[in-house]
């Protein structure tokens, strides 16, 4: 009795989990968190109209979703002033990152990212046998010139660049990024992860010719639109590039209610504006709380704030563990020097107050 | 300005779509179907309790789903009397088929299936560069002895076998299948697609030692449980085999409301029993309708019936097109000799009546 013959690549891969979910931590703790501020979820939630659309669609869940996500894709095309052939909708940016890695990466291919940027991107690249080359952050921000230089040196097929960045919340202007594009090596694709861009100052989104096949942009309904649990993201790019996803994607992978919810959320831009205002207020609260304890909140263009705890990762981890023990779910960057920080999602005032009180206790405890 | 450097494999793949969705057909028609009987969806719908769970969870959609699908996985483990380590939950069987192909198939690897069986399986195998070897149906059923013989001849890593079968609705007893397992070649995995098994006669599910790493079973909430649009499926297998999925799957790919709905649907077995009764009655209605027009409904252990139109594929296609023109969405097998049939999903009496009336018109028209 023998078992499966896994591919050479599958045999070498670890059974990695990019992130442990808060539910697993709650099960280990034996009680739920009182504030869920660790996964950059949008605690303010989606448009009530989007919730209503998902509730209504629950009754129709016996039907598969439209494999073309036609209505959502056309609405997104109109919204971005591009063609529907420039958009592919997928199971969150995570799902689309997997598809993109699959389209481009063969074992041994070079890929460039920042040291400490999105782990799920790294997971997918490693999962297709890509070799990751990592460039340090510069001033707590992803360093596009250094990334592109490295891409040239290693002959990278793909460069990952998040704007705004996770986990630091830093950002560049879209104009500055566009001006760097001339330095993109031939045959290298720039992946612009714009998951948080709806929450960033105007001008952060990169103005790129949709027919430029050197760049692919990813957006999501998980952050600004508050629908992380729905799993809807999309990629924007040149038509032939986008069409390649049709070769490999799970055509029936989208949840039908999620498609309806995303369409309605997109149509409720007034709610998004309210969300941006709430997030901005919460960022200010997080800065004030940090300052109260002589910690430094970093500027953020996202729905979270990296708080510099002022010492090393051991100290930041102590604070994080103290917060978690007190029922406040937060996370921290994985890599030095960013891991001198903890990362706290925005949320309503009562969650900010819970965080404040817990932080005060933790700091008093560890001295 | 150059574009992306796709992998050698991606360059050779066509931009295939395994199925065109009914929504695309409706857009082309300019009006909706009056009966949606083509995708083997469960028109009777899921448990009202499951719908309520999904509606309730819509308000919590700002949270990611639990990446471990802990509660659902533990409930499934108890239900199947196996351990949680024997189950992986994924984005429908379609998603899990993709993961399985990725774990096992390198370009050039041999895979065996039946000629005319599930196209999405073939899509995923081709998508990882596998070479498909196809075995004819025997008496309108998948032919396990012939599949295993072929697997031995070509050194297959994977054999696909659906029980009950789609698109013909035929089935074997679980005992008969288990008795064939000795003929499974060394190093070959038998993939048992049991998508429709909840709707089949008792004894159709295969009694397999969960620690037998030669076999992996796939189940879904799309058919018997009526939640196709939710995208929840699961694989049952030996613990190490199941753990391999952790290396590559989209850990946050499940919709949070869908997880809640699936858990509730599983707990409402009384509703499933009612569904089985409704499906059985509908199969009988489809048989009667077919007989009325001197067509032959094939025996079915699923929520659809293949109706033998008695001539060749051209004739069956004429009937199918006539039905579609009249607002009845049905499909037909892709491959001879099965494509002498049309395939009609079960549904409530009013949909059966619509099908009946449309079929009468079509047959009168084509003579």
Tab-separated table of N, CA and C in Angstrom, chain B residues 222-367:
chain	number	residue	atom	x	y	z
B	222	UNK	N	-22.645	21.646	-2.536
B	222	UNK	CA	-23.288	22.254	-3.702
B	222	UNK	C	-24.510	21.488	-4.172
B	223	UNK	N	-24.551	20.181	-3.943
B	223	UNK	CA	-25.582	19.347	-4.565
B	223	UNK	C	-26.666	18.980	-3.550
B	224	UNK	N	-26.497	17.905	-2.813
B	224	UNK	CA	-27.524	17.505	-1.857
B	224	UNK	C	-27.881	18.622	-0.889
B	225	UNK	N	-26.887	19.359	-0.439
B	225	UNK	CA	-27.123	20.422	0.542
B	225	UNK	C	-27.576	21.734	-0.097
B	226	UNK	N	-27.539	21.804	-1.426
B	226	UNK	CA	-28.171	22.928	-2.119
B	226	UNK	C	-27.473	24.271	-2.000
B	227	UNK	N	-26.150	24.267	-1.863
B	227	UNK	CA	-25.441	25.531	-1.647
B	227	UNK	C	-24.355	25.763	-2.695
B	228	UNK	N	-24.669	25.531	-3.956
B	228	UNK	CA	-23.662	25.638	-5.017
B	228	UNK	C	-22.986	27.009	-5.027
B	229	UNK	N	-23.761	28.056	-4.801
B	229	UNK	CA	-23.220	29.403	-4.864
B	229	UNK	C	-22.337	29.784	-3.694
B	230	UNK	N	-22.316	28.923	-2.665
B	230	UNK	CA	-21.509	29.241	-1.480
B	230	UNK	C	-20.056	28.869	-1.673
B	231	UNK	N	-19.785	27.838	-2.436
B	231	UNK	CA	-18.430	27.313	-2.696
B	231	UNK	C	-17.808	26.713	-1.457
B	232	UNK	N	-18.362	25.580	-1.047
B	232	UNK	CA	-17.785	24.815	0.050
B	232	UNK	C	-17.764	23.341	-0.346
B	233	UNK	N	-16.583	22.796	-0.426
B	233	UNK	CA	-16.413	21.368	-0.622
B	233	UNK	C	-15.382	20.868	0.373
B	234	UNK	N	-15.210	19.556	0.427
B	234	UNK	CA	-14.165	19.039	1.307
B	234	UNK	C	-13.621	17.734	0.763
B	235	UNK	N	-12.385	17.457	1.156
B	235	UNK	CA	-11.745	16.199	0.791
B	235	UNK	C	-11.526	15.394	2.057
B	236	UNK	N	-11.744	14.097	1.925
B	236	UNK	CA	-11.552	13.138	3.011
B	236	UNK	C	-10.401	12.225	2.636
B	237	UNK	N	-9.437	12.079	3.534
B	237	UNK	CA	-8.339	11.181	3.204
B	237	UNK	C	-7.386	10.974	4.372
B	238	UNK	N	-6.336	10.255	4.073
B	238	UNK	CA	-5.318	9.931	5.073
B	238	UNK	C	-4.641	11.223	5.538
B	239	UNK	N	-4.258	11.266	6.789
B	239	UNK	CA	-3.848	12.533	7.411
B	239	UNK	C	-2.674	13.206	6.696
B	240	UNK	N	-1.628	12.459	6.342
B	240	UNK	CA	-0.473	13.089	5.681
B	240	UNK	C	-0.863	13.643	4.314
B	241	UNK	N	-1.701	12.906	3.630
B	241	UNK	CA	-2.175	13.333	2.315
B	241	UNK	C	-2.956	14.643	2.455
B	242	UNK	N	-3.843	14.676	3.418
B	242	UNK	CA	-4.653	15.885	3.633
B	242	UNK	C	-3.769	17.056	4.066
B	243	UNK	N	-2.773	16.772	4.890
B	243	UNK	CA	-1.902	17.844	5.373
B	243	UNK	C	-1.157	18.524	4.227
B	244	UNK	N	-0.919	17.769	3.160
B	244	UNK	CA	-0.195	18.349	2.016
B	244	UNK	C	-0.946	19.546	1.419
B	245	UNK	N	-2.256	19.546	1.527
B	245	UNK	CA	-3.019	20.689	1.003
B	245	UNK	C	-2.640	21.991	1.707
B	246	UNK	N	-2.204	21.884	2.966
B	246	UNK	CA	-1.823	23.086	3.725
B	246	UNK	C	-0.653	23.815	3.079
B	247	UNK	N	0.141	23.064	2.277
B	247	UNK	CA	1.317	23.655	1.645
B	247	UNK	C	0.973	24.637	0.544
B	248	UNK	N	-0.204	24.500	-0.023
B	248	UNK	CA	-0.484	25.243	-1.250
B	248	UNK	C	-1.831	25.952	-1.278
B	249	UNK	N	-2.736	25.578	-0.395
B	249	UNK	CA	-4.086	26.124	-0.553
B	249	UNK	C	-4.150	27.604	-0.174
B	250	UNK	N	-5.178	28.256	-0.661
B	250	UNK	CA	-5.476	29.633	-0.287
B	250	UNK	C	-6.137	29.579	1.089
B	251	UNK	N	-5.349	29.801	2.135
B	251	UNK	CA	-5.833	29.539	3.492
B	251	UNK	C	-7.032	30.406	3.860
B	252	UNK	N	-7.094	31.591	3.274
B	252	UNK	CA	-8.226	32.481	3.576
B	252	UNK	C	-9.221	32.512	2.415
B	253	UNK	N	-9.357	31.383	1.707
B	253	UNK	CA	-10.191	31.355	0.509
B	253	UNK	C	-11.670	31.136	0.748
B	254	UNK	N	-12.043	30.724	1.937
B	254	UNK	CA	-13.448	30.405	2.201
B	254	UNK	C	-14.214	31.647	2.633
B	255	UNK	N	-15.392	31.793	2.097
B	255	UNK	CA	-16.308	32.855	2.498
B	255	UNK	C	-16.843	32.556	3.901
B	256	UNK	N	-16.814	33.568	4.759
B	256	UNK	CA	-17.187	33.362	6.156
B	256	UNK	C	-18.650	32.935	6.324
B	257	UNK	N	-19.535	33.558	5.571
B	257	UNK	CA	-20.949	33.199	5.660
B	257	UNK	C	-21.170	31.783	5.133
B	258	UNK	N	-20.422	31.408	4.118
B	258	UNK	CA	-20.542	30.063	3.563
B	258	UNK	C	-20.118	29.013	4.581
B	259	UNK	N	-19.071	29.314	5.340
B	259	UNK	CA	-18.645	28.383	6.393
B	259	UNK	C	-19.780	28.164	7.406
B	260	UNK	N	-20.408	29.265	7.802
B	260	UNK	CA	-21.506	29.170	8.772
B	260	UNK	C	-22.687	28.410	8.172
B	261	UNK	N	-22.976	28.691	6.913
B	261	UNK	CA	-24.099	28.017	6.253
B	261	UNK	C	-23.861	26.523	6.109
B	262	UNK	N	-22.648	26.145	5.747
B	262	UNK	CA	-22.341	24.724	5.567
B	262	UNK	C	-22.463	23.977	6.891
B	263	UNK	N	-21.961	24.598	7.944
B	263	UNK	CA	-22.056	23.949	9.264
B	263	UNK	C	-23.520	23.706	9.634
B	264	UNK	N	-24.350	24.712	9.413
B	264	UNK	CA	-25.763	24.578	9.755
B	264	UNK	C	-26.457	23.568	8.843
B	265	UNK	N	-26.101	23.585	7.575
B	265	UNK	CA	-26.701	22.619	6.638
B	265	UNK	C	-26.369	21.191	7.061
B	266	UNK	N	-25.126	20.974	7.462
B	266	UNK	CA	-24.720	19.632	7.893
B	266	UNK	C	-25.544	19.182	9.096
B	267	UNK	N	-25.852	20.134	9.967
B	267	UNK	CA	-26.581	19.801	11.195
B	267	UNK	C	-28.072	19.571	10.947
B	268	UNK	N	-28.539	19.943	9.752
B	268	UNK	CA	-29.963	19.765	9.440
B	268	UNK	C	-30.138	18.582	8.474
B	269	UNK	N	-29.854	17.391	8.977
B	269	UNK	CA	-29.962	16.204	8.131
B	269	UNK	C	-31.417	15.911	7.768
B	270	UNK	N	-32.337	16.399	8.574
B	270	UNK	CA	-33.762	16.199	8.248
B	270	UNK	C	-34.097	16.895	6.934
B	271	UNK	N	-33.511	18.084	6.741
B	271	UNK	CA	-33.749	18.791	5.486
B	271	UNK	C	-33.166	18.008	4.301
B	272	UNK	N	-31.985	17.450	4.516
B	272	UNK	CA	-31.370	16.645	3.458
B	272	UNK	C	-32.276	15.466	3.100
B	273	UNK	N	-32.856	14.858	4.108
B	273	UNK	CA	-33.773	13.724	3.838
B	273	UNK	C	-34.955	14.171	2.986
B	274	UNK	N	-35.514	15.324	3.342
B	274	UNK	CA	-36.617	15.887	2.533
B	274	UNK	C	-36.166	16.139	1.106
B	275	UNK	N	-34.946	16.657	0.974
B	275	UNK	CA	-34.417	16.944	-0.354
B	275	UNK	C	-34.321	15.666	-1.178
B	276	UNK	N	-33.813	14.614	-0.544
B	276	UNK	CA	-33.679	13.338	-1.249
B	276	UNK	C	-35.056	12.877	-1.735
B	277	UNK	N	-36.065	13.049	-0.901
B	277	UNK	CA	-37.424	12.644	-1.307
B	277	UNK	C	-37.904	13.492	-2.487
B	278	UNK	N	-37.642	14.799	-2.419
B	278	UNK	CA	-38.078	15.674	-3.524
B	278	UNK	C	-37.340	15.322	-4.808
B	279	UNK	N	-36.049	15.061	-4.684
B	279	UNK	CA	-35.248	14.720	-5.859
B	279	UNK	C	-35.739	13.401	-6.464
B	280	UNK	N	-36.027	12.464	-5.605
B	280	UNK	CA	-36.515	11.166	-6.087
B	280	UNK	C	-37.830	11.345	-6.854
B	281	UNK	N	-38.707	12.146	-6.302
B	281	UNK	CA	-39.995	12.392	-6.976
B	281	UNK	C	-39.765	13.089	-8.312
B	282	UNK	N	-38.829	14.007	-8.336
B	282	UNK	CA	-38.552	14.739	-9.571
B	282	UNK	C	-37.926	13.816	-10.625
B	283	UNK	N	-37.052	12.930	-10.186
B	283	UNK	CA	-36.485	11.956	-11.130
B	283	UNK	C	-37.602	11.128	-11.756
B	284	UNK	N	-38.566	10.739	-10.918
B	284	UNK	CA	-39.697	9.954	-11.446
B	284	UNK	C	-40.486	10.778	-12.468
B	285	UNK	N	-40.694	12.058	-12.142
B	285	UNK	CA	-41.412	12.930	-13.088
B	285	UNK	C	-40.666	13.028	-14.404
B	286	UNK	N	-39.348	13.205	-14.317
B	286	UNK	CA	-38.547	13.313	-15.552
B	286	UNK	C	-38.636	12.016	-16.360
B	287	UNK	N	-38.659	10.888	-15.676
B	287	UNK	CA	-38.795	9.603	-16.373
B	287	UNK	C	-40.139	9.514	-17.077
B	288	UNK	N	-41.167	9.976	-16.375
B	288	UNK	CA	-42.514	9.915	-16.976
B	288	UNK	C	-42.617	10.836	-18.191
B	289	UNK	N	-42.053	12.019	-18.043
B	289	UNK	CA	-42.089	12.960	-19.164
B	289	UNK	C	-41.352	12.365	-20.365
B	290	UNK	N	-40.178	11.832	-20.105
B	290	UNK	CA	-39.400	11.224	-21.200
B	290	UNK	C	-40.206	10.110	-21.865
B	291	UNK	N	-40.797	9.268	-21.039
B	291	UNK	CA	-41.537	8.118	-21.580
B	291	UNK	C	-42.725	8.582	-22.426
B	292	UNK	N	-43.360	9.671	-21.986
B	292	UNK	CA	-44.518	10.205	-22.714
B	292	UNK	C	-44.156	10.510	-24.162
B	293	UNK	N	-42.889	10.932	-24.376
B	293	UNK	CA	-42.457	11.270	-25.734
B	293	UNK	C	-41.577	10.175	-26.337
B	294	UNK	N	-41.695	8.998	-25.746
B	294	UNK	CA	-40.938	7.834	-26.237
B	294	UNK	C	-39.426	8.078	-26.236
B	295	UNK	N	-38.989	8.847	-25.230
B	295	UNK	CA	-37.557	8.970	-24.973
B	295	UNK	C	-37.255	8.139	-23.716
B	296	UNK	N	-35.991	7.834	-23.502
B	296	UNK	CA	-35.651	6.937	-22.399
B	296	UNK	C	-34.834	7.659	-21.333
B	297	UNK	N	-35.430	7.821	-20.160
B	297	UNK	CA	-34.675	8.389	-19.044
B	297	UNK	C	-33.770	7.306	-18.469
B	298	UNK	N	-32.510	7.623	-18.317
B	298	UNK	CA	-31.597	6.643	-17.727
B	298	UNK	C	-31.756	6.641	-16.212
B	299	UNK	N	-31.546	5.484	-15.600
B	299	UNK	CA	-31.591	5.447	-14.128
B	299	UNK	C	-30.572	6.425	-13.561
B	300	UNK	N	-30.919	7.085	-12.477
B	300	UNK	CA	-30.033	8.105	-11.911
B	300	UNK	C	-29.961	8.017	-10.395
B	301	UNK	N	-28.769	8.202	-9.872
B	301	UNK	CA	-28.560	8.288	-8.421
B	301	UNK	C	-28.170	9.708	-8.039
B	302	UNK	N	-28.571	10.671	-8.856
B	302	UNK	CA	-28.156	12.065	-8.666
B	302	UNK	C	-29.382	12.978	-8.702
B	303	UNK	N	-29.137	14.277	-8.713
B	303	UNK	CA	-30.248	15.227	-8.838
B	303	UNK	C	-30.426	15.684	-10.291
B	304	UNK	N	-30.118	14.785	-11.212
B	304	UNK	CA	-30.390	15.061	-12.622
B	304	UNK	C	-30.652	13.737	-13.317
B	305	UNK	N	-31.186	13.841	-14.503
B	305	UNK	CA	-31.497	12.646	-15.282
B	305	UNK	C	-30.979	12.859	-16.696
B	306	UNK	N	-30.230	11.884	-17.181
B	306	UNK	CA	-29.835	11.888	-18.586
B	306	UNK	C	-30.960	11.240	-19.377
B	307	UNK	N	-31.447	11.978	-20.362
B	307	UNK	CA	-32.549	11.464	-21.187
B	307	UNK	C	-31.992	11.113	-22.559
B	308	UNK	N	-32.080	9.833	-22.866
B	308	UNK	CA	-31.583	9.325	-24.144
B	308	UNK	C	-32.571	9.729	-25.233
B	309	UNK	N	-32.108	10.568	-26.155
B	309	UNK	CA	-33.010	11.083	-27.188
B	309	UNK	C	-33.142	10.102	-28.368
B	310	UNK	N	-32.384	9.011	-28.290
B	310	UNK	CA	-32.635	7.896	-29.194
B	310	UNK	C	-31.927	7.971	-30.531
B	311	UNK	N	-31.263	9.094	-30.786
B	311	UNK	CA	-30.518	9.156	-32.048
B	311	UNK	C	-29.082	9.619	-31.759
B	312	UNK	N	-28.544	10.471	-32.564
B	312	UNK	CA	-27.150	10.878	-32.367
B	312	UNK	C	-27.060	12.231	-31.668
B	313	UNK	N	-25.850	12.756	-31.578
B	313	UNK	CA	-25.637	14.013	-30.868
B	313	UNK	C	-26.274	15.195	-31.600
B	314	UNK	N	-26.345	15.113	-32.926
B	314	UNK	CA	-26.976	16.206	-33.679
B	314	UNK	C	-28.441	16.350	-33.275
B	315	UNK	N	-29.074	15.221	-33.131
B	315	UNK	CA	-30.493	15.232	-32.749
B	315	UNK	C	-30.664	15.729	-31.304
B	316	UNK	N	-29.824	15.213	-30.412
B	316	UNK	CA	-29.908	15.653	-29.014
B	316	UNK	C	-29.660	17.156	-28.922
B	317	UNK	N	-28.722	17.623	-29.732
B	317	UNK	CA	-28.387	19.049	-29.688
B	317	UNK	C	-29.553	19.897	-30.206
B	318	UNK	N	-30.240	19.397	-31.208
B	318	UNK	CA	-31.429	20.091	-31.717
B	318	UNK	C	-32.465	20.254	-30.605
B	319	UNK	N	-32.670	19.163	-29.875
B	319	UNK	CA	-33.645	19.211	-28.770
B	319	UNK	C	-33.166	20.200	-27.710
B	320	UNK	N	-31.887	20.107	-27.348
B	320	UNK	CA	-31.339	21.011	-26.341
B	320	UNK	C	-31.515	22.471	-26.771
B	321	UNK	N	-31.198	22.748	-28.008
B	321	UNK	CA	-31.299	24.136	-28.472
B	321	UNK	C	-32.755	24.618	-28.477
B	322	UNK	N	-33.648	23.716	-28.816
B	322	UNK	CA	-35.071	24.073	-28.781
B	322	UNK	C	-35.533	24.387	-27.365
B	323	UNK	N	-35.041	23.618	-26.421
B	323	UNK	CA	-35.400	23.852	-25.013
B	323	UNK	C	-34.837	25.188	-24.532
B	324	UNK	N	-33.568	25.410	-24.860
B	324	UNK	CA	-32.916	26.659	-24.417
B	324	UNK	C	-33.645	27.858	-25.017
B	325	UNK	N	-34.017	27.732	-26.284
B	325	UNK	CA	-34.743	28.817	-26.962
B	325	UNK	C	-36.044	29.127	-26.247
B	326	UNK	N	-36.637	28.092	-25.657
B	326	UNK	CA	-37.912	28.255	-24.934
B	326	UNK	C	-37.721	28.556	-23.454
B	327	UNK	N	-36.500	28.893	-23.078
B	327	UNK	CA	-36.288	29.350	-21.692
B	327	UNK	C	-35.995	28.241	-20.702
B	328	UNK	N	-35.703	27.044	-21.207
B	328	UNK	CA	-35.371	25.943	-20.299
B	328	UNK	C	-33.869	25.686	-20.399
B	329	UNK	N	-33.143	26.015	-19.336
B	329	UNK	CA	-31.692	25.800	-19.340
B	329	UNK	C	-31.397	24.343	-19.019
B	330	UNK	N	-30.866	23.636	-20.017
B	330	UNK	CA	-30.384	22.262	-19.804
B	330	UNK	C	-29.014	22.156	-20.485
B	331	UNK	N	-28.302	21.103	-20.165
B	331	UNK	CA	-27.030	20.837	-20.835
B	331	UNK	C	-27.046	19.417	-21.390
B	332	UNK	N	-25.955	19.040	-22.050
B	332	UNK	CA	-25.855	17.677	-22.568
B	332	UNK	C	-24.417	17.203	-22.450
B	333	UNK	N	-24.218	15.885	-22.430
B	333	UNK	CA	-22.851	15.360	-22.379
B	333	UNK	C	-22.051	15.835	-23.592
B	334	UNK	N	-20.729	15.881	-23.420
B	334	UNK	CA	-19.875	16.434	-24.477
B	334	UNK	C	-19.400	15.381	-25.479
B	335	UNK	N	-19.480	14.098	-25.090
B	335	UNK	CA	-18.730	13.068	-25.806
B	335	UNK	C	-19.653	11.912	-26.208
B	336	UNK	N	-19.391	11.331	-27.391
B	336	UNK	CA	-20.135	10.161	-27.839
B	336	UNK	C	-19.688	8.934	-27.032
B	337	UNK	N	-20.561	7.954	-26.804
B	337	UNK	CA	-21.970	7.930	-27.207
B	337	UNK	C	-22.903	8.599	-26.213
B	338	UNK	N	-22.331	9.186	-25.097
B	338	UNK	CA	-23.214	9.784	-24.089
B	338	UNK	C	-23.975	10.993	-24.655
B	339	UNK	N	-23.423	11.621	-25.671
B	339	UNK	CA	-24.055	12.853	-26.172
B	339	UNK	C	-25.260	12.595	-27.076
B	340	UNK	N	-25.783	11.387	-27.030
B	340	UNK	CA	-27.119	11.151	-27.598
B	340	UNK	C	-28.194	11.598	-26.600
B	341	UNK	N	-27.728	11.994	-25.410
B	341	UNK	CA	-28.635	12.369	-24.310
B	341	UNK	C	-28.649	13.876	-24.085
B	342	UNK	N	-29.704	14.349	-23.454
B	342	UNK	CA	-29.684	15.648	-22.791
B	342	UNK	C	-29.710	15.400	-21.284
B	343	UNK	N	-29.228	16.369	-20.524
B	343	UNK	CA	-29.133	16.177	-19.075
B	343	UNK	C	-29.984	17.244	-18.395
B	344	UNK	N	-30.938	16.792	-17.604
B	344	UNK	CA	-31.922	17.700	-17.005
B	344	UNK	C	-31.872	17.582	-15.486
B	345	UNK	N	-31.677	18.720	-14.823
B	345	UNK	CA	-31.658	18.704	-13.356
B	345	UNK	C	-33.060	18.502	-12.806
B	346	UNK	N	-33.122	17.932	-11.624
B	346	UNK	CA	-34.385	17.822	-10.913
B	346	UNK	C	-34.846	19.207	-10.462
B	347	UNK	N	-36.138	19.303	-10.196
B	347	UNK	CA	-36.687	20.569	-9.729
B	347	UNK	C	-38.128	20.361	-9.328
B	348	UNK	N	-38.721	21.405	-8.802
B	348	UNK	CA	-40.121	21.291	-8.363
B	348	UNK	C	-41.062	21.068	-9.546
B	349	UNK	N	-42.274	20.671	-9.228
B	349	UNK	CA	-43.244	20.244	-10.247
B	349	UNK	C	-43.471	21.323	-11.311
B	350	UNK	N	-43.470	22.598	-10.885
B	350	UNK	CA	-43.744	23.629	-11.902
B	350	UNK	C	-42.611	23.724	-12.917
B	351	UNK	N	-41.381	23.449	-12.487
B	351	UNK	CA	-40.284	23.435	-13.449
B	351	UNK	C	-40.353	22.201	-14.337
B	352	UNK	N	-40.780	21.099	-13.747
B	352	UNK	CA	-40.959	19.885	-14.557
B	352	UNK	C	-42.044	20.123	-15.623
B	353	UNK	N	-43.090	20.844	-15.226
B	353	UNK	CA	-44.181	21.130	-16.178
B	353	UNK	C	-43.692	22.039	-17.307
B	354	UNK	N	-42.873	23.011	-16.950
B	354	UNK	CA	-42.302	23.889	-17.983
B	354	UNK	C	-41.431	23.090	-18.949
B	355	UNK	N	-40.629	22.187	-18.379
B	355	UNK	CA	-39.783	21.337	-19.220
B	355	UNK	C	-40.653	20.464	-20.128
B	356	UNK	N	-41.663	19.888	-19.556
B	356	UNK	CA	-42.584	19.012	-20.300
B	356	UNK	C	-43.177	19.759	-21.495
B	357	UNK	N	-43.722	20.932	-21.208
B	357	UNK	CA	-44.381	21.709	-22.270
B	357	UNK	C	-43.392	22.114	-23.357
B	358	UNK	N	-42.204	22.534	-22.934
B	358	UNK	CA	-41.197	22.952	-23.917
B	358	UNK	C	-40.734	21.765	-24.756
B	359	UNK	N	-40.566	20.634	-24.105
B	359	UNK	CA	-40.114	19.445	-24.823
B	359	UNK	C	-41.149	19.028	-25.861
B	360	UNK	N	-42.410	19.094	-25.482
B	360	UNK	CA	-43.480	18.740	-26.420
B	360	UNK	C	-43.407	19.627	-27.665
B	361	UNK	N	-43.246	20.932	-27.421
B	361	UNK	CA	-43.131	21.868	-28.551
B	361	UNK	C	-41.925	21.568	-29.429
B	362	UNK	N	-40.791	21.334	-28.774
B	362	UNK	CA	-39.557	21.099	-29.524
B	362	UNK	C	-39.700	19.866	-30.399
B	363	UNK	N	-40.209	18.795	-29.806
B	363	UNK	CA	-40.326	17.538	-30.568
B	363	UNK	C	-41.309	17.700	-31.722
B	364	UNK	N	-42.364	18.464	-31.475
B	364	UNK	CA	-43.338	18.703	-32.564
B	364	UNK	C	-42.666	19.497	-33.696
B	365	UNK	N	-41.811	20.439	-33.275
B	365	UNK	CA	-41.178	21.293	-34.272
B	365	UNK	C	-40.156	20.535	-35.131
B	366	UNK	N	-39.345	19.729	-34.465
B	366	UNK	CA	-38.286	19.063	-35.235
B	366	UNK	C	-38.753	17.743	-35.819
B	367	UNK	N	-39.895	17.241	-35.406
B	367	UNK	CA	-40.516	16.068	-36.029
B	367	UNK	C	-39.829	14.764	-35.735
